[in-house]
C-alpha positions as a printed Julia matrix, in Angstrom:
796×3 Matrix{Float64}:
 142.93   41.87   76.36
 140.67   41.88   79.82
 142.0    44.31   82.21
 142.05   42.12   85.25
 143.49   44.84   87.91
 140.56   45.76   90.03
 140.33   48.71   92.19
 140.93   48.25   95.82
 137.73   48.66   98.02
 137.38   50.7   101.01
 138.0    47.85  103.36
 141.22   46.66  101.67
 142.24   50.84  101.77
 141.64   50.65  105.62
 143.63   47.34  106.14
 146.51   49.16  103.97
 148.57   50.29  106.68
 149.88   54.02  106.7
 153.52   53.26  106.03
 152.59   51.73  102.43
 150.82   54.52  101.77
 153.37   57.03  102.45
 155.86   55.05  100.26
 153.44   54.92   97.64
 153.0    58.6    98.12
 156.85   59.39   97.83
 157.53   57.11   94.76
 154.63   59.16   93.27
 156.2    62.63   93.8
 159.9    60.81   93.05
 158.27   60.04   89.94
 156.65   63.59   89.06
 159.94   64.97   90.18
 162.62   62.86   87.75
 159.79   63.78   84.73
 159.89   67.33   85.62
 163.61   67.14   85.75
 163.88   65.26   82.59
 161.73   67.55   80.69
 163.65   70.42   81.9
 166.84   68.76   80.64
 165.27   68.18   77.23
 164.17   71.86   76.88
 167.53   72.95   78.01
 169.19   71.1    75.29
 166.68   72.27   72.99
 167.68   75.63   73.72
 171.18   75.57   73.54
 170.94   73.8    69.72
 168.75   76.65   68.63
 171.12   79.18   70.28
 173.95   77.53   68.54
 172.54   77.24   65.2
 171.53   81.17   65.4
 174.9    81.85   66.28
 176.41   80.06   63.84
 177.13   82.34   60.59
 178.89   81.92   57.35
 182.66   82.89   58.03
 184.32   85.14   55.55
 187.14   83.44   53.85
 190.38   86.13   53.98
 193.11   86.28   52.78
 195.51   84.66   55.3
 193.13   82.17   55.91
 193.73   81.11   51.97
 197.37   81.23   52.48
 197.01   78.65   55.1
 195.08   76.61   53.25
 197.51   76.82   50.33
 200.31   75.89   52.68
 198.32   72.79   54.26
 197.25   71.92   50.42
 201.4    72.23   49.5
 202.18   70.36   52.35
 199.9    67.32   51.58
 200.99   67.1    48.18
 204.79   67.29   49.45
 203.6    64.19   51.58
 201.62   62.53   48.67
 204.02   63.14   45.96
 206.6    60.5    44.78
 210.47   61.24   44.87
 212.12   62.64   42.23
 214.3    59.45   41.54
 211.76   57.23   40.64
 209.94   59.58   38.17
 211.08   59.42   34.65
 212.37   62.54   33.0
 209.46   63.32   30.39
 206.66   62.96   33.44
 209.32   65.28   35.55
 209.27   67.83   32.61
 205.19   67.44   32.15
 205.0    68.2    36.09
 207.18   71.24   35.63
 205.05   72.65   32.72
 201.67   72.04   34.77
 203.45   73.79   37.94
 204.09   77.1    35.3
 200.21   77.04   34.25
 197.34   78.12   36.11
 195.18   75.0    36.74
 191.64   74.56   38.62
 193.49   72.34   40.88
 196.07   74.89   42.2
 192.92   77.56   43.08
 191.01   77.76   46.39
 187.65   76.06   45.05
 185.7    78.33   47.52
 186.47   81.77   45.4
 185.92   82.31   41.74
 189.33   84.4    41.41
 192.49   82.74   40.22
 195.41   82.31   42.67
 197.78   83.53   40.22
 197.5    87.59   40.42
 200.06   88.29   37.54
 198.25   86.75   35.11
 195.02   88.93   35.74
 196.33   91.42   33.83
 196.83   89.7    30.36
 193.65   87.44   30.63
 190.86   88.34   28.39
 187.25   88.95   29.13
 186.2    85.55   27.9
 188.73   83.36   29.88
 187.53   85.35   32.84
 184.02   84.41   31.78
 185.17   80.46   31.03
 186.82   80.49   34.12
 183.33   80.79   36.56
 181.96   77.47   37.2
 179.12   76.6    35.45
 175.58   76.47   37.11
 172.96   74.02   35.2
 169.55   75.27   34.86
 167.77   71.96   36.13
 163.97   72.28   35.36
 161.99   71.5    38.65
 160.72   68.19   39.16
 156.82   68.15   38.15
 154.48   66.97   40.83
 152.33   64.18   39.75
 148.69   63.49   41.0
 147.83   59.74   41.22
 144.71   58.72   39.75
 143.06   55.23   40.09
 144.7    52.43   38.19
 143.38   50.89   34.9
 143.26   46.99   34.69
 143.67   45.62   31.53
 144.93   42.14   30.14
 148.59   42.79   30.75
 147.82   44.07   34.57
 147.44   47.07   36.36
 148.29   50.32   34.94
 149.11   53.24   37.12
 147.55   56.36   36.27
 149.03   60.13   37.06
 148.24   63.61   35.78
 151.13   66.46   36.11
 150.02   68.92   38.49
 149.54   72.24   37.25
 151.92   74.95   38.43
 150.69   78.52   38.51
 152.9    81.36   37.01
 153.94   82.86   39.89
 156.65   85.14   37.85
 153.91   86.38   35.81
 151.47   87.21   38.84
 154.4    88.82   40.22
 154.86   90.92   37.35
 151.71   92.22   37.18
 151.68   92.9    40.8
 154.43   94.71   40.4
 153.28   96.56   37.46
 149.93   97.56   39.65
 152.0    98.73   42.29
 153.83  100.99   39.69
 151.07  102.55   38.63
 149.52  103.17   42.28
 152.86  104.81   43.0
 152.95  106.94   39.9
 149.12  107.97   41.07
 150.35  108.31   44.5
 153.02  110.72   43.08
 150.75  112.94   41.67
 150.81  116.31   43.59
 147.59  116.87   45.89
 145.99  120.39   45.26
 147.04  122.83   47.53
 144.06  124.61   49.73
 143.29  127.93   50.85
 142.41  128.27   54.57
 139.12  129.43   53.48
 138.5   125.85   51.94
 140.1   124.03   54.5
 137.94  125.53   57.23
 134.88  124.73   54.83
 135.91  120.87   54.44
 136.33  120.82   57.94
 132.81  122.06   58.7
 131.62  119.94   56.21
 133.23  117.03   57.92
 132.16  117.74   61.29
 128.7   118.56   60.25
 128.82  114.88   58.81
 130.08  113.28   62.21
 127.69  115.56   64.33
 124.78  114.33   62.03
 125.61  110.59   62.67
 126.22  110.88   66.08
 122.8   112.02   66.06
 121.25  109.66   64.4
 122.98  106.73   66.49
 121.9   108.41   69.58
 118.54  108.69   68.47
 118.32  105.29   67.11
 119.59  103.8    70.5
 116.8   106.08   73.06
 114.21  105.07   70.67
 114.51  101.01   70.7
 117.44  100.28   73.48
 116.61   96.21   73.11
 117.0    96.14   69.09
 119.64   98.76   68.58
 121.98   97.97   71.36
 124.88   96.94   68.93
 124.89  100.32   67.83
 126.53  101.41   70.97
 129.72   99.69   69.68
 129.64  101.72   66.75
 129.26  105.15   68.51
 132.03  104.0    71.03
 134.41  103.36   67.92
 133.98  107.05   66.94
 136.27  107.74   70.41
 139.06  106.76   68.54
 138.51  109.19   65.64
 141.69  109.65   63.58
 141.36  112.64   61.61
 143.22  115.34   63.1
 141.16  118.18   61.71
 137.98  116.88   64.0
 139.56  114.56   66.04
 139.26  116.77   69.22
 135.78  117.64   68.95
 134.46  114.52   67.73
 135.79  112.69   70.9
 134.21  115.54   73.34
 131.02  115.15   71.54
 130.83  111.36   71.43
 131.87  111.12   75.14
 128.93  113.68   76.4
 126.53  111.66   73.97
 126.91  108.05   75.52
 127.19  109.97   78.99
 123.67  110.77   78.46
 122.42  107.4    76.69
 124.02  105.31   79.6
 121.89  107.9    82.08
 118.89  107.31   80.17
 118.85  103.28   79.11
 120.68  102.27   82.0
 118.04  100.31   84.73
 117.21  100.83   88.28
 118.71   97.94   89.35
 122.38   96.56   88.98
 123.25   93.57   86.69
 124.46   90.73   87.69
 126.45   88.0    85.59
 124.43   85.13   84.91
 125.63   81.52   86.36
 126.35   78.45   83.98
 123.13   76.57   85.22
 121.22   79.92   84.12
 122.6    80.25   80.67
 122.34   76.57   80.32
 118.38   76.8    80.94
 115.69   77.53   77.82
 113.94   80.68   78.18
 111.36   82.72   76.71
 112.28   84.81   73.54
 111.7    88.1    75.55
 113.79   86.81   78.02
 116.82   86.15   76.31
 116.41   89.49   74.43
 116.57   91.09   77.93
 119.39   88.83   78.68
 121.21   90.06   75.31
 120.5    93.59   76.21
 121.77   93.65   79.67
 124.78   92.02   78.63
 125.68   94.19   75.98
 124.63   97.14   77.6
 127.39   96.28   80.8
 129.92   95.57   78.5
 129.77   98.71   76.55
 129.55  100.5    79.56
 132.53   99.05   81.19
 134.62   99.64   77.79
 133.46  103.28   77.74
 134.42  103.85   81.31
 137.88  102.45   80.52
 138.16  104.7    77.4
 137.54  107.61   79.78
 139.88  106.28   82.54
 142.5   105.7    79.65
 142.36  109.59   78.65
 142.74  110.8    81.94
 145.92  108.59   82.58
 147.49  109.85   79.23
 146.91  113.33   80.22
 148.28  112.81   84.01
 151.23  110.88   82.37
 151.62  113.5    79.62
 151.76  110.56   77.16
 151.19  110.72   73.42
 149.67  107.74   71.31
 151.87  106.45   68.37
 149.34  107.98   65.97
 149.8   111.45   67.23
 146.17  112.63   66.02
 145.64  114.73   69.18
 148.26  117.13   70.85
 149.14  117.27   74.56
 147.1   120.63   74.52
 144.11  119.48   73.61
 144.29  116.18   75.67
 143.63  118.17   78.78
 140.22  119.4    77.15
 139.56  116.18   76.41
 140.46  114.9    80.06
 138.49  118.17   81.35
 135.32  116.6    79.16
 136.31  112.58   80.81
 136.04  114.17   84.2
 132.79  115.7    83.86
 131.52  112.83   82.36
 132.53  110.42   85.15
 131.04  112.92   87.76
 127.77  112.7    86.16
 127.6   108.93   86.11
 128.67  108.91   89.68
 125.79  111.31   90.83
 122.88  109.68   88.45
 123.81  106.03   88.28
 125.08  105.11   92.44
 122.92  102.28   91.88
 124.23  100.64   88.93
 127.53   98.76   87.88
 130.8    99.83   88.05
 130.06  102.55   90.55
 132.59  101.73   92.74
 135.46  101.46   89.98
 134.18  105.34   89.26
 134.74  106.18   92.91
 138.19  105.04   92.9
 138.4   107.24   89.79
 137.06  110.23   91.11
 138.27  110.44   94.6
 142.26  110.65   93.59
 141.21  113.59   91.66
 139.72  115.4    94.33
 143.41  116.21   95.31
 144.5   117.21   91.69
 146.76  120.16   91.18
 144.29  121.37   88.28
 141.54  123.72   90.43
 139.14  123.02   87.88
 139.5   119.29   87.92
 139.07  119.33   91.71
 136.28  121.24   92.1
 134.29  119.42   89.77
 135.1   116.19   91.82
 134.32  117.92   95.34
 131.18  118.8    93.82
 130.06  115.72   92.65
 131.12  113.81   96.02
 128.9   116.62   97.88
 125.88  115.84   95.37
 126.6   112.5    96.03
 126.14  112.57  100.05
 123.24  114.68   99.66
 121.18  112.69   97.88
 122.05  109.01   99.03
 119.44  107.96  101.34
 120.38  104.22  101.7
 124.35  104.92  102.6
 125.94  102.21  100.49
 127.69  104.94   97.93
 128.63  107.05  100.92
 130.22  104.62  102.82
 132.29  103.45   99.53
 133.26  107.14   99.15
 134.24  107.67  102.79
 136.35  104.48  102.46
 138.53  105.46   99.67
 139.02  109.14  100.99
 140.37  107.64  104.47
 142.83  105.25  102.55
 143.69  108.36  100.17
 144.52  110.66  102.89
 146.53  107.95  104.89
 148.1   106.84  101.76
 149.54  110.45  101.13
 150.43  110.47  104.76
 147.98  113.66  105.3
 149.62  115.65  102.47
 146.12  116.43  100.74
 143.88  119.59  100.27
 141.71  120.29  102.9
 138.47  120.66  100.95
 139.11  116.66  100.52
 138.1   116.32  104.57
 135.47  119.0   104.33
 132.98  117.13  102.39
 132.53  114.72  105.17
 130.6   117.64  106.34
 127.93  117.06  103.87
 127.55  113.81  104.92
 123.54  112.43  105.08
 123.33  111.08  108.83
 120.46  111.56  111.05
 121.42  112.4   114.13
 118.32  111.17  116.26
 118.29  107.51  114.91
 122.09  107.14  115.89
 121.91  108.92  119.28
 119.46  105.98  120.37
 120.93  103.14  122.34
 121.1    99.57  120.58
 117.97   98.75  122.81
 115.79  101.38  121.14
 116.64  100.66  118.07
 115.91   96.8   117.64
 112.3    96.28  116.05
 109.84   95.84  118.79
 108.14   92.9   117.34
 108.05   90.01  119.65
 108.41   86.39  118.22
 107.23   83.07  119.13
 109.34   80.55  120.78
 109.1    77.09  119.95
 106.97   76.14  122.98
 104.54   78.75  122.51
 104.22   77.88  118.86
 103.39   74.52  120.06
 101.45   75.25  122.36
  99.5    77.76  120.79
  99.46   76.99  117.39
  98.55   74.22  115.37
 100.74   72.18  113.19
  99.19   73.32  109.87
  99.28   76.93  111.36
 102.76   76.61  112.22
 103.22   75.57  108.22
 101.1    78.79  107.36
 103.25   81.08  109.65
 106.57   79.84  107.94
 105.18   80.22  104.35
 103.75   83.79  105.16
 107.41   85.0   106.98
 109.23   83.57  103.69
 107.08   85.45  101.52
 107.81   88.34  103.42
 111.06   88.12  103.03
 110.81   87.66   99.22
 108.67   90.55   98.93
 111.39   92.79  100.74
 114.12   91.55   98.55
 112.06   92.39   95.26
 111.09   96.0    96.69
 114.64   96.66   97.4
 113.45   98.25  100.61
 116.22   98.9   103.1
 115.61   98.24  106.58
 115.55  100.88  109.37
 118.32   99.04  111.11
 120.41   98.25  108.4
 120.3   101.83  107.24
 121.75  102.6   110.9
 124.51  100.03  110.3
 125.65  101.6   107.37
 126.0   105.09  109.05
 127.64  103.68  112.17
 129.98  102.13  109.79
 130.48  105.39  107.78
 131.04  107.68  111.08
 133.4   105.28  112.62
 135.62  105.45  109.35
 135.57  109.31  109.61
 136.43  109.71  113.44
 139.24  107.19  112.51
 140.44  109.5   110.22
 139.83  112.63  112.21
 141.54  110.95  115.26
 144.73  109.79  113.29
 145.02  113.65  112.18
 145.08  114.58  115.77
 147.4   112.21  116.85
 150.2   112.33  114.24
 149.51  115.54  112.16
 148.43  118.57  114.46
 150.44  121.16  112.22
 148.71  119.77  109.12
 146.31  122.13  107.11
 144.0   119.38  107.45
 143.34  120.56  111.21
 140.88  123.13  110.66
 138.81  120.13  108.59
 138.91  118.23  110.98
 138.01  120.32  114.05
 135.01  121.44  111.89
 133.97  117.78  111.41
 134.09  117.25  114.78
 132.22  120.4   115.95
 129.47  118.76  113.77
 129.48  115.18  114.76
 130.9   115.42  118.23
 127.95  114.48  120.0
 127.98  110.89  117.97
 131.23  109.94  119.15
 131.18  107.13  121.86
 131.44  108.51  125.5
 134.82  106.25  126.31
 136.55  108.88  124.17
 135.46  112.36  125.62
 138.2   112.56  128.25
 140.88  111.92  125.46
 139.29  113.86  123.25
 138.79  117.28  125.49
 142.39  116.82  126.53
 143.49  117.13  123.17
 141.43  120.06  122.42
 142.37  121.91  125.33
 146.14  121.35  124.53
 145.5   122.58  121.16
 144.11  125.82  122.25
 146.69  126.19  124.6
 149.85  125.62  122.44
 148.91  129.07  120.47
 149.55  127.19  117.05
 146.13  127.71  116.01
 144.33  130.34  114.3
 141.93  132.05  115.83
 139.17  130.41  113.49
 140.44  126.81  114.38
 140.41  127.65  118.11
 136.86  128.46  118.04
 136.23  125.06  116.03
 137.63  123.63  119.05
 135.45  125.25  121.49
 132.6   124.31  119.71
 133.42  120.87  119.4
 134.14  120.69  123.25
 130.46  121.86  123.9
 129.06  119.74  121.24
 130.42  116.85  123.01
 129.37  118.11  126.54
 125.69  118.93  125.31
 125.02  115.56  123.75
 126.06  112.46  125.79
 128.83  114.55  127.79
 125.67  115.28  130.33
 126.31  112.63  132.14
 130.09  113.37  132.65
 131.21  115.53  135.54
 133.7   117.84  133.37
 134.23  121.45  134.25
 134.56  123.26  130.87
 135.78  126.77  132.68
 138.87  126.88  130.86
 136.74  127.03  127.09
 134.67  129.75  128.65
 137.37  131.92  129.7
 139.18  131.09  126.17
 135.97  132.48  124.2
 135.65  135.41  126.68
 139.08  136.51  126.3
 139.68  136.28  122.83
 135.93  138.22  121.71
 137.91  141.23  120.92
 139.64  139.77  118.35
 136.74  140.35  116.18
 135.97  143.47  114.15
 134.42  144.65  110.95
 137.31  143.22  108.79
 138.55  139.73  107.81
 137.28  138.2   111.04
 133.97  138.89  110.8
 133.11  135.85  109.05
 133.95  134.03  112.17
 131.24  135.53  114.1
 129.03  132.78  112.83
 131.06  130.31  114.68
 131.11  132.35  117.83
 127.11  132.63  117.89
 126.96  128.84  117.45
 129.56  128.59  120.22
 127.25  130.94  122.47
 124.16  129.12  121.61
 125.48  125.79  123.15
 127.45  127.47  125.87
 124.79  129.14  127.31
 121.36  128.34  125.97
 121.55  124.35  125.85
 123.7   124.73  129.0
 121.71  127.42  131.14
 121.49  125.04  134.27
 125.56  124.79  134.43
 126.08  128.96  133.65
 126.27  131.24  136.92
 125.02  134.42  136.66
 128.43  136.34  136.88
 129.43  134.73  133.94
 126.11  135.07  131.69
 126.4   139.11  132.93
 130.46  139.11  131.78
 129.33  137.7   128.31
 126.43  140.1   127.64
 128.3   143.23  128.59
 131.51  142.12  126.49
 128.71  141.38  123.59
 127.16  144.49  123.86
 130.67  146.33  123.26
 131.87  144.07  120.63
 128.3   144.9   118.88
 129.71  148.37  118.23
 132.57  147.49  116.01
 131.25  144.57  113.84
 129.23  144.91  110.41
 125.44  145.13  110.58
 124.77  141.55  110.29
 127.17  140.86  112.92
 125.56  143.46  115.19
 122.18  141.95  114.49
 123.21  138.41  115.38
 125.04  139.28  118.51
 122.06  141.53  120.07
 119.69  138.65  119.23
 121.93  136.34  121.2
 121.82  139.15  124.29
 117.92  139.08  123.67
 118.19  135.15  124.56
 120.46  136.11  127.88
 118.16  138.72  128.59
 115.21  135.89  128.68
 116.95  133.1   129.89
 118.87  134.05  133.08
 117.06  135.93  135.87
 118.41  139.61  136.76
 119.8   140.14  133.37
 118.01  143.82  133.92
 120.62  145.01  136.3
 122.69  146.09  133.51
 120.03  148.29  132.56
 120.13  150.25  135.72
 122.47  153.21  136.11
 122.92  152.52  139.69
 125.43  149.96  140.69
 124.52  147.18  142.73
 127.23  145.64  145.12
 130.75  146.12  145.9
 133.62  146.97  143.42
 134.19  148.05  139.92
 133.68  146.66  136.8
 137.24  145.65  135.38
 136.24  145.41  131.48
 140.18  144.45  130.93
 140.4   141.64  132.99
 139.83  138.1   131.05
 137.8   136.24  134.05
 134.21  136.36  133.47
 133.3   135.32  136.86
 135.44  137.99  138.68
 135.29  141.24  136.52
 132.33  142.67  138.51
 129.97  142.84  135.44
 126.71  143.43  137.65
 128.25  147.4   138.35
 128.22  148.56  134.97
 125.05  149.51  132.73
 124.73  148.65  128.76
 125.09  151.94  127.79
 125.93  150.97  124.45
 122.53  149.95  123.39
 122.03  154.06  123.12
 124.42  154.3   120.83
 123.01  151.45  118.77
 119.45  153.08  118.91
 121.04  155.61  116.25
 122.67  153.18  114.19
 122.33  153.65  110.43
 120.73  150.27  110.09
 116.88  149.82  110.87
 117.06  146.34  112.3
 120.29  147.21  114.56
 117.77  149.72  115.52
 114.65  147.79  116.38
 116.89  145.42  118.32
 118.59  147.83  120.82
 114.95  149.73  121.41
 113.78  146.28  122.14
 116.68  145.61  124.52
 116.44  148.82  126.23
 112.79  148.18  126.76
 113.58  144.82  128.83
 113.24  142.27  125.99
 109.35  141.96  126.27
 107.75  139.42  124.2
 104.51  141.23  124.15
 103.56  144.94  123.96
 104.76  148.09  121.82
 108.35  147.09  122.63
 108.01  143.52  121.42
 109.77  142.37  117.89
 107.96  141.57  114.76
 107.36  138.06  114.2
 109.74  137.63  111.43
 112.94  139.02  113.63
 111.85  137.41  116.75
 110.98  133.51  115.46
 114.63  133.58  113.9
 117.98  132.35  115.15
 121.04  134.45  115.73
 122.89  132.63  113.18
 119.59  132.88  110.55
 119.62  136.35  111.46
 123.29  136.64  110.82
 123.03  135.14  107.2
 120.1   136.84  106.2
 121.44  140.3   106.62
 124.66  139.35  105.19
 126.59  142.25  103.27
 129.16  139.98  100.86
 127.68  142.14   97.84
 128.93  145.62   99.59
 125.21  146.68   99.36
 122.65  147.98  102.21
 120.64  144.96  103.35
 117.87  145.8   103.38
 118.08  148.67  100.56
 118.04  152.15  101.63
 114.52  153.39  100.68
 114.96  156.67   98.07
 113.87  160.03   99.24
 111.96  161.67   96.58
 111.95  165.38   96.72
 108.84  167.34   97.21
 107.61  168.65   93.73
 106.63  172.42   93.62
 103.55  173.47   91.86
 104.23  173.72   88.18
 102.93  176.43   85.74
 102.53  174.73   82.08
 101.59  178.61   80.66
 105.18  180.46   81.09
 104.38  183.17   78.72
 101.56  184.61   80.8
 104.63  185.84   83.3
 106.73  187.1    80.6
 106.61  191.03   78.7
 104.97  191.07   75.27
 107.85  192.59   73.64
 110.08  190.22   75.63
 108.54  187.6    74.38
 108.57  188.44   70.63
 112.45  188.95   70.77
 112.98  185.24   72.44
 110.58  183.83   69.98
 112.37  185.86   67.17
 116.04  184.69   68.64
 114.62  180.85   68.64
 112.77  180.86   64.98
 116.7   182.55   63.73
 119.28  179.75   62.37
 122.29  180.27   64.78
 125.91  179.64   62.66
 128.42  177.94   64.74
 131.42  179.62   64.46
 134.87  177.94   65.81
 136.11  179.97   69.23
 138.99  181.34   69.01
 140.58  181.04   72.61
 143.97  182.69   71.57
 142.42  185.8    70.35
 140.63  186.5    73.57
 143.51  185.93   75.41
 144.98  188.66   73.72
 142.37  191.07   73.97
 141.99  190.38   77.69
 145.67  190.79   78.2
 145.77  193.8    76.41
 142.92  195.3    78.32
């Protein structure tokens, strides 16, 4: 039948009223709802029927129920029975005789036992057997296979053949016999091995596994394209089930796979193919490369999942069902898994699933296990140092920021200290956006129309397109893109720092935050300078910080003011006063390491801000630093004297302190904490004479150089290896961490007196003969009797 219904045209649809369309939509929705409702009802009925069928079980017949059935049966018989008046005497006697006997009609047919219990004692075994209902053994109906019929004169004759029946019972008997034989074989006792034999057997198994791993690895490395399927075989050995060698084999496979992936992974990221690309026909070489890349990515993914699962099992103290490996061994496996992940994090930052590795490694930086946390921290530091583009660094910084915020700032300080190793070029980020923008001048549409012909414009467009394609092919990152990544990274770092300064000022993360601000403070936006300086000063004034933390606050403040903060009209006198006041907290003990930070502060406060420093302040610091040089270790003394040398060469009239005669009014007040009002011009650097007699040769050279007025030329000048180094470099160079002299003390050899080999010429001839005779005689060693000698001495 032809379908006469036509699809309405677009114009007809336009003429259709909106109300009609709404009604159609409502009807359609109602039909869908009613159909869904009907379907749900049917499913509900079906579930209820299944539930009822499951809940119905055969109900056992109990004695009470038997009695109830018997009563009901008797009542029914009484109702159906004829009255005794209508029965003959012979029939009545017959019924009474039948009532006295046990008939199958008076029994409960559901049970095999007779109702009359009293007769059980007198019944024989044969009668009991006879009373059991018979079950006839019917032969199973034979299945027929209908064949093609035969046509005869008499008509059509149907043809059929019996379907052959398999002798299942015979097969089952054979299976049971085989099982019994296997059980008999298993029941044989295993030979008991001695510990030496067990160790030898374990060594053989281990050597066999090692050889297999080496063969697979060498085959994959020799021809990765054709042997990529062997990666799956090697990865399957991560599930080694032999408890004797499981731990070692899994560790070896983990490390082997890690080295293989580092070697065969390409230097680009493999993307999945689209449906259109899969459908197109390509060359054999291209298809082979695609299969290799697809197999490599899938096996790499499964390998990373295995490493992750190993670490999770160890974290959750979770054993597998097989129980091949103990919980103690899981720790060693987890450590090897973490090492492999750290190696892949550093070696393959460009390859697939690098962000997944970052998400795994960063939380382990805060692990309670010191070994695992140090491994992860060192791996992240290496990644920061070698990351030239900035993609990997940005990913790690994002995850660390989320971890610190998610843990409510309860993380180890080492997690934040890795920010100090970020490879960010400060000079590029210090420029304005106008300077960073490319200087290339692009022609406008009018200029192109005016200066270029149609063909030239066409060629120019093709050239620009080709240049873009070449840039993408070379994967060369433009300077502007790199700066954008660095800016985004630093923004996340500063957000993390400011959150801790605002919400967790008493957190153990504060020293790491202050140290990070001291390094990156010159890159902060100028809008935040005022608020940040107020926060830093409030932290110092609170008195809750340690000395090292307060030094980081001072250093951060002056880094801010020495960079873009030059344009701000802020007086940092309170920071100068705090440093001057706390200089005498340093000594040759535990605070000796803090002198490195003090030298950095002095460099930023005086060398880079010499125009904003008064003469009185410089003289006060010069005098106090000279006093401090007497109380610290030699490397600190060398750094302080190098800073004093910069003071004397940078500021005028510093030679006032080399003259004994006082200048001006007042007396020097060394205990006053105000550098502007301590009258430092009325004292002298007498400490230099003591330092001139110091046991360290470099301290002696610096003291003599300063006494001479720190000249740059002449006899009093320093050698080049000392004059060209900064104070911080000298402090680190002459460090005494090994508790040895640096430089080592030269050994003094005593003068040798003239020796005469012929000693016999000074000895008398007779005495010489007696000496030779005594030497030639064999001396018999007798045991010393000290008790005898004591008695003789006491008697005497």
